Amino acid sequence: MSPAASATTTETSDDAYRATERTVPTRSRERASWDRDLVHSVLDEGYVCHLGFVRDGAPVVLPTLYARVGERLYVHGSTGSRPLRGAGEEAGLPVCLTVTLVDGIVLARSAFHHSINYRSVVVHGTAYEVTDPAERATALDALVNHIVPGRADDSRRANAKELAATAVIRLDLEEVSAKIRSGGPNDDPEDLTLPYWSGVLPVVPAYGTPLPAVGLDPAIATPSYLTRRGEM
Amino acid sequence: MSPAASATTTETSDDAYRATERTVPTRSRERASWDRDLVHSVLDEGYVCHLGFVRDGAPVVLPTLYARVGERLYVHGSTGSRPLRGAGEEAGLPVCLTVTLVDGIVLARSAFHHSINYRSVVVHGTAYEVTDPAERATALDALVNHIVPGRADDSRRANAKELAATAVIRLDLEEVSAKIRSGGPNDDPEDLTLPYWSGVLPVVPAYGTPLPAVGLDPAIATPSYLTRRGEM
């Protein structure tokens, strides 16, 4: 979907983020998308993001968990952490939040055309601290349910002391784009007869057998939301 | 390993990166490490990094492939890409390169103690374009061999036209730290008898059956470096 197309009708505009100068890539533009459903699907399938911010003029990139609620992302952490403190300032914290899912390793006959099949989402914006207690509760539930669907109701929710130690920041989905590479290798025609294997090695999400905590009451069965996950 | 300990003997100093103000975390310091072997093992196991840089004062985080050769990381891309152009300037490009491996989802009885088992490496530094032809060749081989060990010798290496279109940047491993979380949940003592399952859901790297490219000569067998990978 091109940004020009997305601006022509209300219907399309509802389904796509508006492309901006920094969400239109200079390279491999055909891999870029602003489609809202696609962006949501990538954000919902991943659970670790890489959060970038600027500190003393230099970039910092840290991995962290996140969750999406509608058109808003949430990240949480200790009230003492650097980026979360920055988001607590009135001006907020300029961030870039990136989520990448790897789907396969692409082996071409030529070294040059080796690649990765992936789906990524890059969100540019300003992160702000969430102070409203109801929104904080929604965000914290979403963060737990995002890594393990249904888990918030099957654990002890945060108490006052834990809530006081936890900062939640929000980042609205406004300046967002996805980038996707899929399919087989793109070898040049003159390379197609070279004697090298070519194709895709799929990368698949996989989970091992759930390991109960030391001392867990043996009467507590492994929940179905964990055993099901192995079948994803 | 603490930064203080790492500075006490030559032997330890050889095996660890020197901790700096920005590689000592403000939080969960017990999870941080500057151990050289550990840093290398994380960098060698991963193959997608998140590269952060500053553009017009704002952070940008993009996923990309990388490879390590000794104490140097390489990233490549089109000569037209933004960060690679920046690294071609005489002053280089300040970057933060982060690699994250997810090992498990940690379910505690309390929502607050839910976590992820992970190993991550954060590299701060300045990236420069590599112009020496021999070093460029080494880097390009390393980039292919890093995603598929042994593949550089089993593919057509880049020709002059492809080399001219490819920029390679280097980032030395000087200001580096790892962060690790492993093991089971850290529930508070008073929560240990709550009726919620707790433990770890292991996340394991997994690969599907290699998919040959459309039109691949059926006489070309799937190479052992791919079938072996499924056993990792």
Short mmCIF file of C-alpha atoms in Angstrom, two decimals:
data_model
loop_
_atom_site.label_atom_id
_atom_site.label_comp_id
_atom_site.label_asym_id
_atom_site.label_seq_id
_atom_site.Cartn_x
_atom_site.Cartn_y
_atom_site.Cartn_z
CA MET A 1 0.00 0.00 0.00
CA SER A 2 1.52 3.30 -1.01
CA PRO A 3 1.09 6.48 1.04
CA ALA A 4 -0.47 8.19 -1.96
CA ALA A 5 -3.10 5.47 -2.26
CA SER A 6 -3.81 5.55 1.45
CA ALA A 7 -4.76 9.20 1.30
CA THR A 8 -7.28 8.96 -1.52
CA THR A 9 -10.31 7.55 0.27
CA THR A 10 -11.65 7.72 3.79
CA GLU A 11 -11.97 3.96 3.87
CA THR A 12 -8.33 3.38 3.05
CA SER A 13 -7.27 6.18 5.35
CA ASP A 14 -9.03 4.41 8.22
CA ASP A 15 -7.02 1.30 7.57
CA ALA A 16 -3.59 2.81 7.19
CA TYR A 17 -1.23 5.06 9.10
CA ARG A 18 -0.33 8.26 7.34
CA ALA A 19 3.14 7.97 5.86
CA THR A 20 5.60 10.66 6.91
CA GLU A 21 9.05 11.61 5.80
CA ARG A 22 10.63 9.31 8.37
CA THR A 23 8.33 6.35 7.82
CA VAL A 24 9.00 6.17 4.07
CA PRO A 25 12.22 4.18 3.70
CA THR A 26 14.89 5.35 1.31
CA ARG A 27 15.57 1.73 0.37
CA SER A 28 13.41 -1.31 -0.55
CA ARG A 29 10.32 0.87 -0.56
CA GLU A 30 8.29 -2.02 -1.97
CA ARG A 31 8.73 -3.80 1.36
CA ALA A 32 7.17 -0.94 3.35
CA SER A 33 3.56 -0.87 4.49
CA TRP A 34 1.43 1.47 6.55
CA ASP A 35 -1.48 -0.95 6.78
CA ARG A 36 -3.04 -0.76 10.22
CA ASP A 37 -4.04 -4.43 10.51
CA LEU A 38 -0.60 -5.56 9.42
CA VAL A 39 1.10 -3.26 11.93
CA HIS A 40 -1.18 -4.52 14.69
CA SER A 41 -0.56 -8.17 13.78
CA VAL A 42 3.22 -7.75 14.00
CA LEU A 43 2.98 -5.85 17.28
CA ASP A 44 0.65 -8.50 18.73
CA GLU A 45 2.79 -11.46 17.66
CA GLY A 46 6.02 -10.05 19.08
CA TYR A 47 6.55 -9.34 22.75
CA VAL A 48 10.10 -7.97 22.97
CA CYS A 49 10.73 -4.56 21.43
CA HIS A 50 13.91 -2.55 21.10
CA LEU A 51 13.38 0.91 22.52
CA GLY A 52 15.68 3.65 21.28
CA PHE A 53 16.17 7.03 22.88
CA VAL A 54 18.85 9.71 22.98
CA ARG A 55 20.98 10.21 26.05
CA ASP A 56 23.66 12.92 26.17
CA GLY A 57 23.37 13.18 22.40
CA ALA A 58 24.07 9.49 21.79
CA PRO A 59 21.65 6.71 20.87
CA VAL A 60 20.70 4.03 23.39
CA VAL A 61 18.79 0.87 22.40
CA LEU A 62 17.40 -1.41 25.10
CA PRO A 63 15.24 -4.53 24.82
CA THR A 64 12.02 -4.47 26.81
CA LEU A 65 8.53 -5.94 26.92
CA TYR A 66 5.58 -4.02 25.52
CA ALA A 67 1.87 -4.39 24.92
CA ARG A 68 -0.66 -2.79 22.59
CA VAL A 69 -4.08 -1.54 23.66
CA GLY A 70 -5.87 -0.11 20.62
CA GLU A 71 -3.70 2.61 19.14
CA ARG A 72 -1.40 2.88 22.14
CA LEU A 73 1.68 0.93 23.19
CA TYR A 74 2.75 0.51 26.79
CA VAL A 75 6.18 -0.18 28.24
CA HIS A 76 6.86 -0.55 31.93
CA GLY A 77 9.82 -0.66 34.21
CA SER A 78 11.29 0.53 37.43
CA THR A 79 10.58 4.12 38.39
CA GLY A 80 14.36 4.45 38.61
CA SER A 81 15.18 3.44 35.04
CA ARG A 82 16.64 6.08 32.76
CA PRO A 83 14.17 6.13 29.86
CA LEU A 84 11.17 5.89 32.14
CA ARG A 85 12.38 8.85 34.16
CA GLY A 86 12.81 10.79 30.90
CA ALA A 87 9.24 10.00 29.86
CA GLY A 88 8.05 11.43 33.16
CA GLU A 89 9.21 14.92 32.16
CA GLU A 90 6.53 17.26 30.88
CA ALA A 91 7.97 17.21 27.35
CA GLY A 92 8.05 13.42 27.24
CA LEU A 93 10.83 11.36 25.72
CA PRO A 94 11.38 11.08 21.96
CA VAL A 95 11.67 7.37 21.21
CA CYS A 96 11.79 4.88 18.39
CA LEU A 97 10.26 1.52 19.27
CA THR A 98 11.02 -1.36 16.92
CA VAL A 99 9.62 -4.89 16.85
CA THR A 100 11.14 -7.51 14.55
CA LEU A 101 9.87 -11.02 13.79
CA VAL A 102 12.24 -13.30 11.88
CA ASP A 103 10.48 -15.77 9.57
CA GLY A 104 13.31 -17.35 7.61
CA ILE A 105 16.87 -17.29 6.36
CA VAL A 106 17.03 -16.73 2.60
CA LEU A 107 19.90 -18.45 0.81
CA ALA A 108 20.49 -17.22 -2.72
CA ARG A 109 23.01 -18.63 -5.20
CA SER A 110 24.84 -15.29 -4.88
CA ALA A 111 26.16 -14.09 -1.53
CA PHE A 112 24.80 -10.65 -2.43
CA HIS A 113 21.16 -11.77 -2.46
CA HIS A 114 21.25 -13.60 0.87
CA SER A 115 18.61 -12.13 3.11
CA ILE A 116 16.19 -12.66 5.95
CA ASN A 117 12.43 -13.02 5.72
CA TYR A 118 11.06 -10.80 8.42
CA ARG A 119 8.23 -8.56 9.52
CA SER A 120 9.16 -5.45 11.44
CA VAL A 121 7.35 -2.42 12.79
CA VAL A 122 9.01 0.89 13.61
CA VAL A 123 7.14 3.41 15.76
CA HIS A 124 8.42 6.98 16.04
CA GLY A 125 7.00 9.29 18.66
CA THR A 126 7.15 10.74 22.12
CA ALA A 127 6.66 8.56 25.18
CA TYR A 128 4.88 9.92 28.23
CA GLU A 129 4.44 8.53 31.71
CA VAL A 130 0.98 7.19 32.48
CA THR A 131 -0.28 8.53 35.80
CA ASP A 132 -4.00 7.74 35.69
CA PRO A 133 -4.53 4.72 38.00
CA ALA A 134 -7.16 3.11 35.75
CA GLU A 135 -4.98 3.39 32.65
CA ARG A 136 -1.99 2.06 34.59
CA ALA A 137 -4.01 -0.98 35.67
CA THR A 138 -5.15 -1.57 32.08
CA ALA A 139 -1.57 -1.29 30.85
CA LEU A 140 -0.13 -3.65 33.47
CA ASP A 141 -2.77 -6.29 32.72
CA ALA A 142 -2.08 -5.89 29.02
CA LEU A 143 1.66 -6.32 29.57
CA VAL A 144 1.15 -9.64 31.39
CA ASN A 145 -1.55 -10.86 29.01
CA HIS A 146 0.59 -9.95 26.01
CA ILE A 147 3.32 -12.43 26.88
CA VAL A 148 0.88 -15.05 28.23
CA PRO A 149 -2.75 -14.54 27.11
CA GLY A 150 -5.12 -14.83 30.07
CA ARG A 151 -2.39 -14.73 32.67
CA ALA A 152 -3.40 -11.45 34.40
CA ASP A 153 -6.50 -13.14 35.84
CA ASP A 154 -4.42 -16.14 36.91
CA SER A 155 -1.82 -14.34 39.03
CA ARG A 156 -1.75 -11.94 41.95
CA ARG A 157 -2.14 -8.39 40.65
CA ALA A 158 0.27 -5.70 41.81
CA ASN A 159 -0.17 -4.34 45.32
CA ALA A 160 0.29 -0.72 46.36
CA LYS A 161 4.00 -1.11 47.05
CA GLU A 162 4.64 -2.75 43.68
CA LEU A 163 2.54 -0.15 41.87
CA ALA A 164 4.57 2.61 43.50
CA ALA A 165 7.79 1.02 42.19
CA THR A 166 6.49 0.63 38.64
CA ALA A 167 6.52 3.29 35.96
CA VAL A 168 4.33 2.86 32.87
CA ILE A 169 4.91 4.83 29.71
CA ARG A 170 2.71 5.16 26.65
CA LEU A 171 3.50 5.70 23.02
CA ASP A 172 0.69 6.41 20.58
CA LEU A 173 0.63 4.66 17.21
CA GLU A 174 0.69 7.65 14.91
CA GLU A 175 3.94 7.65 13.00
CA VAL A 176 4.30 3.97 12.24
CA SER A 177 5.36 1.72 9.41
CA ALA A 178 5.91 -1.97 8.80
CA LYS A 179 8.49 -3.59 6.60
CA ILE A 180 8.17 -7.10 5.25
CA ARG A 181 10.31 -9.45 3.25
CA SER A 182 8.84 -12.83 2.32
CA GLY A 183 9.27 -15.51 -0.31
CA GLY A 184 12.27 -17.13 -1.90
CA PRO A 185 15.64 -15.78 -3.01
CA ASN A 186 15.83 -13.11 -5.73
CA ASP A 187 18.79 -14.39 -7.69
CA ASP A 188 19.78 -12.67 -10.91
CA PRO A 189 18.77 -14.64 -14.04
CA GLU A 190 22.37 -15.42 -14.97
CA ASP A 191 22.90 -17.07 -11.55
CA LEU A 192 19.99 -19.49 -11.70
CA THR A 193 22.07 -22.36 -13.04
CA LEU A 194 24.88 -22.04 -10.51
CA PRO A 195 25.45 -25.30 -8.60
CA TYR A 196 24.50 -23.92 -5.17
CA TRP A 197 21.46 -24.92 -3.13
CA SER A 198 19.10 -22.00 -2.75
CA GLY A 199 15.87 -21.51 -0.92
CA VAL A 200 14.59 -20.58 2.51
CA LEU A 201 15.30 -22.06 5.92
CA PRO A 202 12.12 -21.27 7.90
CA VAL A 203 12.57 -19.87 11.41
CA VAL A 204 9.66 -20.86 13.63
CA PRO A 205 8.70 -19.80 17.14
CA ALA A 206 8.96 -22.76 19.47
CA TYR A 207 8.53 -23.42 23.15
CA GLY A 208 9.88 -26.15 25.39
CA THR A 209 8.04 -28.03 28.10
CA PRO A 210 6.92 -25.65 30.89
CA LEU A 211 9.26 -25.98 33.90
CA PRO A 212 7.46 -25.63 37.25
CA ALA A 213 9.11 -23.39 39.84
CA VAL A 214 11.04 -25.05 42.65
CA GLY A 215 8.55 -25.80 45.42
CA LEU A 216 5.44 -25.39 43.28
CA ASP A 217 2.50 -27.28 44.78
CA PRO A 218 2.27 -30.45 42.61
CA ALA A 219 -1.53 -30.18 42.79
CA ILE A 220 -1.36 -27.08 40.55
CA ALA A 221 -1.61 -28.35 36.98
CA THR A 222 0.18 -26.71 34.08
CA PRO A 223 -2.36 -24.21 32.70
CA SER A 224 -3.80 -24.80 29.24
CA TYR A 225 -2.64 -21.36 28.08
CA LEU A 226 0.92 -22.72 28.33
CA THR A 227 0.44 -26.17 26.84
CA ARG A 228 -1.55 -24.69 23.95
CA ARG A 229 1.29 -22.32 23.19
CA GLY A 230 3.51 -25.18 22.09
CA GLU A 231 1.07 -25.75 19.24
CA MET A 232 1.32 -22.21 17.89
CA MET B 1 31.60 -10.00 37.51
CA SER B 2 31.77 -6.47 38.84
CA PRO B 3 33.69 -3.71 37.06
CA ALA B 4 35.80 -3.23 40.17
CA ALA B 5 36.77 -6.90 40.20
CA SER B 6 37.54 -6.87 36.51
CA ALA B 7 40.14 -4.16 36.94
CA THR B 8 42.15 -5.83 39.67
CA THR B 9 44.27 -8.27 37.69
CA THR B 10 45.70 -8.37 34.20
CA GLU B 11 44.17 -11.77 33.66
CA THR B 12 40.68 -10.60 34.47
CA SER B 13 41.18 -7.41 32.52
CA ASP B 14 42.03 -9.48 29.44
CA ASP B 15 38.78 -11.35 29.78
CA ALA B 16 36.45 -8.45 30.37
CA TYR B 17 35.48 -5.17 28.77
CA ARG B 18 36.14 -2.11 30.87
CA ALA B 19 32.90 -0.90 32.40
CA THR B 20 32.01 2.71 31.69
CA GLU B 21 29.37 5.07 32.97
CA ARG B 22 26.99 4.06 30.21
CA THR B 23 27.61 0.31 30.41
CA VAL B 24 26.83 0.10 34.12
CA PRO B 25 23.05 -0.17 34.39
CA THR B 26 21.17 1.89 36.95
CA ARG B 27 18.86 -1.09 37.55
CA SER B 28 19.32 -4.86 38.06
CA ARG B 29 23.07 -4.41 38.21
CA GLU B 30 23.49 -8.04 39.30
CA ARG B 31 22.34 -9.06 35.81
CA ALA B 32 25.11 -7.09 34.08
CA SER B 33 28.36 -8.60 32.85
CA TRP B 34 31.39 -7.34 30.99
CA ASP B 35 32.83 -10.82 30.46
CA ARG B 36 34.38 -11.02 27.01
CA ASP B 37 33.55 -14.67 26.33
CA LEU B 38 29.96 -14.17 27.37
CA VAL B 39 29.60 -11.10 25.17
CA HIS B 40 31.10 -12.99 22.22
CA SER B 41 28.81 -16.00 22.75
CA VAL B 42 25.69 -13.84 22.68
CA LEU B 43 26.87 -11.95 19.60
CA ASP B 44 27.72 -15.21 17.84
CA GLU B 45 24.42 -16.92 18.66
CA GLY B 46 22.26 -14.02 17.46
CA TYR B 47 22.23 -12.78 13.91
CA VAL B 48 19.74 -9.89 13.92
CA CYS B 49 20.73 -6.77 15.80
CA HIS B 50 18.87 -3.53 16.42
CA LEU B 51 21.00 -0.60 15.35
CA GLY B 52 20.21 2.76 16.91
CA PHE B 53 21.40 6.12 15.68
CA VAL B 54 20.29 9.74 15.92
CA ARG B 55 18.72 11.50 12.96
CA ASP B 56 17.64 15.14 13.19
CA GLY B 57 17.92 14.85 16.96
CA ALA B 58 15.55 11.86 17.22
CA PRO B 59 16.37 8.20 17.77
CA VAL B 60 16.01 5.64 14.98
CA VAL B 61 16.18 1.89 15.60
CA LEU B 62 16.42 -0.49 12.65
CA PRO B 63 16.86 -4.27 12.54
CA THR B 64 19.77 -5.52 10.50
CA LEU B 65 22.18 -8.44 10.15
CA TYR B 66 25.65 -8.27 11.66
CA ALA B 67 28.74 -10.41 12.12
CA ARG B 68 31.65 -10.44 14.54
CA VAL B 69 35.30 -10.83 13.53
CA GLY B 70 37.46 -10.71 16.64
CA GLU B 71 36.77 -7.46 18.45
CA ARG B 72 34.95 -5.83 15.56
CA LEU B 73 31.35 -6.01 14.39
CA TYR B 74 30.30 -5.50 10.79
CA VAL B 75 26.98 -4.36 9.36
CA HIS B 76 26.31 -3.99 5.67
CA GLY B 77 23.69 -2.46 3.47
CA SER B 78 23.03 -0.38 0.42
CA THR B 79 25.36 2.53 -0.19
CA GLY B 80 22.17 4.60 -0.29
CA SER B 81 20.89 3.75 3.18
CA ARG B 82 20.79 6.52 5.75
CA PRO B 83 22.90 5.11 8.59
CA LEU B 84 25.50 3.71 6.22
CA ARG B 85 25.87 7.09 4.54
CA GLY B 86 26.32 8.65 7.99
CA ALA B 87 29.07 6.19 8.86
CA GLY B 88 30.89 7.23 5.69
CA GLU B 89 31.46 10.72 7.08
CA GLU B 90 34.90 11.37 8.53
CA ALA B 91 33.52 11.66 12.06
CA GLY B 92 31.67 8.36 11.78
CA LEU B 93 28.21 7.70 13.16
CA PRO B 94 27.51 7.33 16.89
CA VAL B 95 25.49 4.14 17.26
CA CYS B 96 24.15 1.72 19.81
CA LEU B 97 23.95 -1.86 18.57
CA THR B 98 21.87 -4.28 20.63
CA VAL B 99 21.44 -8.04 20.30
CA THR B 100 18.82 -9.85 22.36
CA LEU B 101 18.27 -13.60 22.73
CA VAL B 102 15.06 -14.68 24.45
CA ASP B 103 15.41 -17.92 26.46
CA GLY B 104 12.13 -18.16 28.33
CA ILE B 105 8.98 -16.58 29.68
CA VAL B 106 9.00 -16.39 33.46
CA LEU B 107 5.62 -16.75 35.15
CA ALA B 108 5.59 -15.75 38.80
CA ARG B 109 2.65 -16.05 41.19
CA SER B 110 2.61 -12.24 41.25
CA ALA B 111 2.08 -10.23 38.08
CA PHE B 112 4.86 -7.94 39.29
CA HIS B 113 7.55 -10.64 39.11
CA HIS B 114 6.70 -11.85 35.62
CA SER B 115 9.77 -11.56 33.47
CA ILE B 116 11.74 -12.88 30.53
CA ASN B 117 14.87 -14.98 30.63
CA TYR B 118 17.20 -13.39 28.13
CA ARG B 119 20.77 -12.66 27.19
CA SER B 120 21.46 -9.29 25.60
CA VAL B 121 24.51 -7.33 24.54
CA VAL B 122 24.61 -3.58 24.10
CA VAL B 123 27.50 -2.01 22.18
CA HIS B 124 28.05 1.74 22.29
CA GLY B 125 30.44 3.36 19.88
CA THR B 126 31.09 5.06 16.59
CA ALA B 127 30.57 3.23 13.31
CA TYR B 128 32.85 3.91 10.37
CA GLU B 129 32.68 2.85 6.76
CA VAL B 130 35.13 0.11 5.77
CA THR B 131 36.95 1.04 2.58
CA ASP B 132 39.88 -1.41 2.51
CA PRO B 133 38.98 -4.08 -0.10
CA ALA B 134 40.49 -6.94 1.90
CA GLU B 135 38.62 -6.00 5.06
CA ARG B 136 35.41 -5.55 3.08
CA ALA B 137 35.81 -9.06 1.65
CA THR B 138 36.44 -10.48 5.11
CA ALA B 139 33.37 -8.69 6.46
CA LEU B 140 31.07 -9.81 3.65
CA ASP B 141 32.15 -13.44 4.06
CA ALA B 142 31.63 -13.15 7.81
CA LEU B 143 28.13 -11.72 7.31
CA VAL B 144 27.09 -14.69 5.15
CA ASN B 145 28.84 -17.27 7.33
CA HIS B 146 27.30 -15.77 10.45
CA ILE B 147 23.73 -16.58 9.40
CA VAL B 148 24.69 -19.90 7.75
CA PRO B 149 28.11 -21.26 8.82
CA GLY B 150 30.16 -22.32 5.81
CA ARG B 151 27.87 -20.68 3.28
CA ALA B 152 30.32 -18.10 1.87
CA ASP B 153 32.32 -20.90 0.19
CA ASP B 154 29.09 -22.45 -1.12
CA SER B 155 27.70 -19.43 -2.99
CA ARG B 156 28.85 -16.99 -5.64
CA ARG B 157 30.81 -14.21 -4.02
CA ALA B 158 29.97 -10.60 -4.84
CA ASN B 159 31.09 -9.25 -8.20
CA ALA B 160 32.40 -5.74 -8.85
CA LYS B 161 28.95 -4.26 -9.48
CA GLU B 162 27.55 -5.76 -6.28
CA LEU B 163 30.57 -4.64 -4.27
CA ALA B 164 30.10 -1.10 -5.56
CA ALA B 165 26.49 -1.12 -4.34
CA THR B 166 27.35 -2.44 -0.88
CA ALA B 167 28.50 -0.37 2.05
CA VAL B 168 30.15 -2.07 5.02
CA ILE B 169 30.47 -0.40 8.38
CA ARG B 170 32.51 -1.44 11.39
CA LEU B 171 31.97 -0.98 15.09
CA ASP B 172 34.72 -1.92 17.52
CA LEU B 173 33.86 -3.82 20.69
CA GLU B 174 35.16 -1.42 23.28
CA GLU B 175 32.23 -0.08 25.26
CA VAL B 176 30.18 -3.23 25.67
CA SER B 177 28.11 -4.98 28.28
CA ALA B 178 25.89 -8.02 28.51
CA LYS B 179 22.80 -8.46 30.61
CA ILE B 180 21.39 -11.82 31.59
CA ARG B 181 18.35 -13.09 33.39
CA SER B 182 18.05 -16.84 33.92
CA GLY B 183 16.36 -19.25 36.28
CA GLY B 184 12.90 -19.43 37.80
CA PRO B 185 10.55 -16.78 39.12
CA ASN B 186 11.55 -14.61 42.09
CA ASP B 187 8.30 -14.56 44.01
CA ASP B 188 8.15 -12.92 47.41
CA PRO B 189 8.05 -15.43 50.29
CA GLU B 190 4.47 -14.53 51.20
CA ASP B 191 3.31 -15.37 47.67
CA LEU B 192 4.76 -18.89 47.50
CA THR B 193 1.54 -20.57 48.60
CA LEU B 194 -0.74 -18.71 46.19
CA PRO B 195 -2.71 -21.12 43.97
CA TYR B 196 -1.16 -20.00 40.67
CA TRP B 197 1.12 -22.08 38.47
CA SER B 198 4.59 -20.59 38.34
CA GLY B 199 7.72 -21.48 36.46
CA VAL B 200 9.34 -20.93 33.11
CA LEU B 201 8.12 -21.55 29.58
CA PRO B 202 11.35 -22.14 27.62
CA VAL B 203 11.68 -20.35 24.28
CA VAL B 204 13.84 -22.37 21.90
CA PRO B 205 15.28 -21.52 18.49
CA ALA B 206 13.70 -23.77 15.87
CA TYR B 207 13.88 -24.17 12.14
CA GLY B 208 11.48 -25.71 9.67
CA THR B 209 12.30 -27.96 6.72
CA PRO B 210 14.47 -26.10 4.18
CA LEU B 211 12.32 -25.00 1.20
CA PRO B 212 14.18 -25.19 -2.12
CA ALA B 213 13.84 -22.19 -4.44
CA VAL B 214 11.44 -22.46 -7.37
CA GLY B 215 13.36 -24.01 -10.23
CA LEU B 216 16.25 -25.32 -8.14
CA ASP B 217 18.00 -28.21 -9.90
CA PRO B 218 16.67 -31.31 -8.07
CA ALA B 219 20.16 -32.83 -8.32
CA ILE B 220 21.39 -30.25 -5.77
CA ALA B 221 20.92 -31.84 -2.35
CA THR B 222 20.03 -29.86 0.75
CA PRO B 223 23.41 -28.99 2.29
CA SER B 224 24.31 -30.53 5.64
CA TYR B 225 24.85 -27.07 7.18
CA LEU B 226 21.09 -26.60 6.88
CA THR B 227 19.86 -30.00 7.99
CA ARG B 228 22.23 -29.92 10.98
CA ARG B 229 20.79 -26.60 12.03
CA GLY B 230 17.45 -28.21 12.83
CA GLU B 231 19.24 -30.13 15.56
CA MET B 232 20.60 -27.03 17.31
#
